[in-house]
Amino acid sequence: MNVTPTTYCDVFDAFERHKVPYVVVSGMAVLLHGYIRPVFDLDIVIASTPDEQNRALYALELSGFVGTLNIPLNMLTVLRMFDQNEREIDVFVKYHIPFDKLWSDALEIQVGESTARVVSLEHLMRAKQITGRPHDLLDVEGLRLFVK
């Protein structure tokens, strides 16, 4: 299912209400930076402290998301979560760029009536270059050509 940033406004609002530090990364961040391409889920990076992880999971559970694994977040790199509407969120606990750096350089971007905390263009392109998958390299090329 192709999604747009507004598909996840309830999640952005829940994170705001529960003061969850997070940063949108990957395909949704590409869209929010202005390069249009299909996106099928929301990828976020959350802080690594247990309290912040618990708040993130609580906010996601209130939004109807259930994890695919029943393992503590600190033992994972990423947790995939789904809701009844078949929306998907990948929650990264460990990422290519340290969370503190992502957070300090992130942008607040308006999404409908909500605000999303989005990875900086510099960090987005760096993470995609590190991953080096063909679609990530296409994203880097598209961001360079189409985003001013």
GROMACS .gro file of C-alpha atoms in nm, residues 15-96:
model
   82
   15PHE     CA    1   0.464   1.133   1.977
   16GLU     CA    2   0.407   1.502   2.044
   17ARG     CA    3   0.153   1.436   2.323
   18HIS     CA    4   0.384   1.186   2.493
   19LYS     CA    5   0.701   1.389   2.433
   20VAL     CA    6   0.868   1.110   2.239
   21PRO     CA    7   1.196   1.211   2.075
   22TYR     CA    8   1.200   1.055   1.727
   23VAL     CA    9   1.326   1.134   1.379
   24VAL     CA   10   1.161   1.030   1.050
   25VAL     CA   11   1.414   0.869   0.814
   26SER     CA   12   1.425   0.674   0.485
   27GLY     CA   13   1.154   0.694   0.219
   28MET     CA   14   0.910   0.910   0.414
   29ALA     CA   15   1.191   1.156   0.485
   30VAL     CA   16   1.270   1.162   0.112
   31LEU     CA   17   0.906   1.259   0.045
   32LEU     CA   18   0.906   1.521   0.320
   33HIS     CA   19   1.220   1.676   0.169
   34GLY     CA   20   1.035   1.713  -0.161
   35TYR     CA   21   1.141   1.424  -0.384
   36ILE     CA   22   0.826   1.235  -0.479
   37ARG     CA   23   0.847   0.858  -0.505
   38PRO     CA   24   0.639   0.563  -0.376
   39VAL     CA   25   0.657   0.498  -0.001
   40PHE     CA   26   0.505   0.200   0.176
   41ASP     CA   27   0.583   0.259   0.544
   42LEU     CA   28   0.713   0.501   0.804
   43ASP     CA   29   1.068   0.457   0.933
   44ILE     CA   30   1.163   0.634   1.254
   45VAL     CA   31   1.467   0.636   1.478
   46ILE     CA   32   1.406   0.669   1.851
   47ALA     CA   33   1.635   0.751   2.139
   48SER     CA   34   1.817   0.466   2.308
   49THR     CA   35   1.724   0.517   2.673
   50PRO     CA   36   1.471   0.268   2.818
   51ASP     CA   37   1.236   0.547   2.931
   52GLU     CA   38   1.223   0.703   2.585
   53GLN     CA   39   1.184   0.362   2.420
   54ASN     CA   40   0.893   0.279   2.652
   55ARG     CA   41   0.724   0.612   2.576
   56ALA     CA   42   0.766   0.550   2.202
   57LEU     CA   43   0.613   0.202   2.224
   58TYR     CA   44   0.331   0.329   2.446
   59ALA     CA   45   0.247   0.606   2.198
   60LEU     CA   46   0.254   0.360   1.908
   61GLU     CA   47   0.036   0.110   2.094
   62LEU     CA   48  -0.218   0.386   2.165
   63SER     CA   49  -0.219   0.453   1.790
   64GLY     CA   50  -0.307   0.087   1.731
   65PHE     CA   51   0.035  -0.055   1.641
   66VAL     CA   52   0.157  -0.397   1.750
   67GLY     CA   53   0.514  -0.520   1.724
   68THR     CA   54   0.610  -0.830   1.528
   69LEU     CA   55   0.849  -0.944   1.802
   70ASN     CA   56   0.808  -0.965   2.177
   71ILE     CA   57   1.169  -0.877   2.259
   72PRO     CA   58   1.293  -0.572   2.452
   73LEU     CA   59   1.388  -0.290   2.217
   74ASN     CA   60   1.740  -0.265   2.356
   75MET     CA   61   1.808  -0.613   2.208
   76LEU     CA   62   1.702  -0.508   1.856
   77THR     CA   63   1.822  -0.287   1.578
   78VAL     CA   64   1.472  -0.237   1.436
   79LEU     CA   65   1.120  -0.339   1.535
   80ARG     CA   66   0.856  -0.368   1.264
   81MET     CA   67   0.505  -0.275   1.378
   82PHE     CA   68   0.164  -0.296   1.206
   83ASP     CA   69  -0.187  -0.174   1.279
   84GLN     CA   70  -0.532  -0.302   1.174
   85ASN     CA   71  -0.526  -0.075   0.867
   86GLU     CA   72  -0.209  -0.251   0.746
   87ARG     CA   73   0.005   0.055   0.810
   88GLU     CA   74   0.366  -0.032   0.886
   89ILE     CA   75   0.624   0.144   1.101
   90ASP     CA   76   0.985   0.039   1.136
   91VAL     CA   77   1.121   0.161   1.471
   92PHE     CA   78   1.501   0.184   1.464
   93VAL     CA   79   1.682   0.170   1.796
   94LYS     CA   80   2.023   0.158   1.631
   95TYR     CA   81   2.096   0.351   1.312
   96HIS     CA   82   2.382   0.451   1.083
   0.00000   0.00000   0.00000
